[in-house]
Structure formats: structure tokens, C-alpha cells
């Protein structure tokens, strides 16, 4: 695997930091894979901007931060406005359906997937905070050739409170089973 960069962004309280930690933990389980995970969030515990970055590489990671993501997740308009154009040419953007993507650069239009992440979390799981596990399910499907799904599930079990494992797994499976069209697999890098 060459360097692969993921940026998860949203608002504080949406769980993007935890999702990043889970992805990093799952990456550690893969032999000969180096991982870097970093996070940033505003002073507010809920509602302020937050982001988590994960870098995977079989070679030594010489710079631990995301330079240009291969995969970008945006759960808020603010995060999309800030990071939506900061993507590799073949990269994929996953955004919540509430986000206005009209400003996306032309070369990325076919790489954007708008999914009802927050609505599904609220309606199907009963808590919008489950959006992070839905996102992990979608990401797992996209990167399963890099990090096996069972490693991500194992990392979820290790990182969430025991009494929430079932609901988190339900949300993960919901995200993994979301219908993505064939564009999700056109780019051999994802």
C-alpha cells in the first residue's frame, strides 16, 4: 500500500475523532502497515469544528498529517466548505445529504457521494451520534482491500463502551450496506 490519507471532518459531538481513532487502531492490526492519526477540534465540546486525520503507509511516514486526502468525509457545511476542494484528483468525498455541494470543483463532481448519514442515524438507530459508525461502515466498504472489515469491527469493540457495542455495530452495518453506485470502485486506489 502506498501512502493513503483519510480526513474525517464535522462538528464536535459527531464522533469523527473517535472514528479516526478506530480506523488507526484497525490499521495497527495490519502487518507491516505504519499509521499516523491526529485530531483537531475547536474549544467547544459540541458544535465546534472537529477533524481527524489518518495516514496509512507500508513505508515510513515522514509527515504525519494529511496533505491531500484520498478519502474525505464531511458531515457539516462548514467542513465541506473548508476541505471540499482539498482532495487528490482520484479521491472520494463522502458528505451528508444536508450539505450543499454546488461549490465543488468540476473535477471532483463524479467523486462526491451524498448519503443520508445523519438522518439514517436519527431514524434507524435512534441517535444522530451514531453517524460516526455509519461513516465507518461506508469507509470500511471502500477501503476493505487495505484494512479488513473484521479489523475495523474489532477496533470498534475495543474503543466503545461495552454497553454500546450492539448499537454501534448496528450503525456500522447500516453504513457498510448503504448502496454506493459503481463509481465507488472505478478508482483502483480506493
PDB file of N, CA, C and O in Angstrom, residues 15-23 39 52 132-133 136 159-161 168:
ATOM      1  N   UNK A  15     -18.544  12.566  16.557  1.00  0.00           N
ATOM      2  CA  UNK A  15     -17.763  11.345  16.690  1.00  0.00           C
ATOM      3  C   UNK A  15     -16.674  11.129  15.658  1.00  0.00           C
ATOM      4  O   UNK A  15     -16.158  10.021  15.520  1.00  0.00           O
ATOM      5  N   UNK A  16     -16.284  12.167  14.944  1.00  0.00           N
ATOM      6  CA  UNK A  16     -15.242  11.988  13.935  1.00  0.00           C
ATOM      7  C   UNK A  16     -13.881  11.686  14.567  1.00  0.00           C
ATOM      8  O   UNK A  16     -13.088  10.944  14.004  1.00  0.00           O
ATOM      9  N   UNK A  17     -13.632  12.210  15.759  1.00  0.00           N
ATOM     10  CA  UNK A  17     -12.369  11.913  16.452  1.00  0.00           C
ATOM     11  C   UNK A  17     -12.326  10.428  16.818  1.00  0.00           C
ATOM     12  O   UNK A  17     -11.338   9.738  16.566  1.00  0.00           O
ATOM     13  N   UNK A  18     -13.406   9.925  17.405  1.00  0.00           N
ATOM     14  CA  UNK A  18     -13.469   8.504  17.758  1.00  0.00           C
ATOM     15  C   UNK A  18     -13.351   7.633  16.508  1.00  0.00           C
ATOM     16  O   UNK A  18     -12.630   6.627  16.512  1.00  0.00           O
ATOM     17  N   UNK A  19     -14.019   8.006  15.437  1.00  0.00           N
ATOM     18  CA  UNK A  19     -13.942   7.227  14.199  1.00  0.00           C
ATOM     19  C   UNK A  19     -12.502   7.164  13.692  1.00  0.00           C
ATOM     20  O   UNK A  19     -12.033   6.110  13.251  1.00  0.00           O
ATOM     21  N   UNK A  20     -11.778   8.280  13.791  1.00  0.00           N
ATOM     22  CA  UNK A  20     -10.377   8.286  13.385  1.00  0.00           C
ATOM     23  C   UNK A  20      -9.520   7.388  14.243  1.00  0.00           C
ATOM     24  O   UNK A  20      -8.651   6.668  13.745  1.00  0.00           O
ATOM     25  N   UNK A  21      -9.768   7.406  15.539  1.00  0.00           N
ATOM     26  CA  UNK A  21      -9.022   6.528  16.443  1.00  0.00           C
ATOM     27  C   UNK A  21      -9.301   5.057  16.135  1.00  0.00           C
ATOM     28  O   UNK A  21      -8.395   4.219  16.187  1.00  0.00           O
ATOM     29  N   UNK A  22     -10.541   4.747  15.812  1.00  0.00           N
ATOM     30  CA  UNK A  22     -10.902   3.364  15.475  1.00  0.00           C
ATOM     31  C   UNK A  22     -10.206   2.933  14.190  1.00  0.00           C
ATOM     32  O   UNK A  22      -9.654   1.825  14.114  1.00  0.00           O
ATOM     33  N   UNK A  23     -10.191   3.800  13.167  1.00  0.00           N
ATOM     34  CA  UNK A  23      -9.502   3.456  11.919  1.00  0.00           C
ATOM     35  C   UNK A  23      -8.012   3.243  12.154  1.00  0.00           C
ATOM     36  O   UNK A  23      -7.422   2.305  11.605  1.00  0.00           O
ATOM     37  N   UNK A  39      -5.674  14.754  15.394  1.00  0.00           N
ATOM     38  CA  UNK A  39      -7.018  15.304  15.529  1.00  0.00           C
ATOM     39  C   UNK A  39      -6.936  16.775  15.885  1.00  0.00           C
ATOM     40  O   UNK A  39      -5.942  17.238  16.425  1.00  0.00           O
ATOM     41  N   UNK A  52     -10.381  14.624  12.166  1.00  0.00           N
ATOM     42  CA  UNK A  52      -9.447  13.565  12.496  1.00  0.00           C
ATOM     43  C   UNK A  52      -8.770  13.150  11.200  1.00  0.00           C
ATOM     44  O   UNK A  52      -9.430  13.038  10.163  1.00  0.00           O
ATOM     45  N   UNK A 132     -21.145   8.530  13.223  1.00  0.00           N
ATOM     46  CA  UNK A 132     -19.736   8.164  13.060  1.00  0.00           C
ATOM     47  C   UNK A 132     -19.571   6.677  12.722  1.00  0.00           C
ATOM     48  O   UNK A 132     -18.705   6.303  11.944  1.00  0.00           O
ATOM     49  N   UNK A 133     -20.416   5.822  13.278  1.00  0.00           N
ATOM     50  CA  UNK A 133     -20.315   4.391  12.984  1.00  0.00           C
ATOM     51  C   UNK A 133     -20.866   4.090  11.588  1.00  0.00           C
ATOM     52  O   UNK A 133     -20.356   3.192  10.903  1.00  0.00           O
ATOM     53  N   UNK A 136     -18.024   4.941   9.422  1.00  0.00           N
ATOM     54  CA  UNK A 136     -17.028   3.860   9.447  1.00  0.00           C
ATOM     55  C   UNK A 136     -17.448   2.680   8.577  1.00  0.00           C
ATOM     56  O   UNK A 136     -16.610   2.056   7.930  1.00  0.00           O
ATOM     57  N   UNK A 159     -12.867   0.091  21.398  1.00  0.00           N
ATOM     58  CA  UNK A 159     -12.855   1.531  21.662  1.00  0.00           C
ATOM     59  C   UNK A 159     -14.165   2.102  22.215  1.00  0.00           C
ATOM     60  O   UNK A 159     -14.158   3.193  22.766  1.00  0.00           O
ATOM     61  N   UNK A 160     -15.284   1.396  22.040  1.00  0.00           N
ATOM     62  CA  UNK A 160     -16.550   1.967  22.528  1.00  0.00           C
ATOM     63  C   UNK A 160     -16.915   1.338  23.872  1.00  0.00           C
ATOM     64  O   UNK A 160     -16.473   0.225  24.193  1.00  0.00           O
ATOM     65  N   UNK A 161     -17.718   2.033  24.660  1.00  0.00           N
ATOM     66  CA  UNK A 161     -18.160   1.438  25.932  1.00  0.00           C
ATOM     67  C   UNK A 161     -18.904   0.118  25.682  1.00  0.00           C
ATOM     68  O   UNK A 161     -19.671   0.006  24.713  1.00  0.00           O
ATOM     69  N   UNK A 168     -23.605   0.325  18.178  1.00  0.00           N
ATOM     70  CA  UNK A 168     -22.540   0.768  17.286  1.00  0.00           C
ATOM     71  C   UNK A 168     -22.345  -0.204  16.120  1.00  0.00           C
ATOM     72  O   UNK A 168     -22.124   0.225  14.987  1.00  0.00           O
TER      73      UNK A 168
END
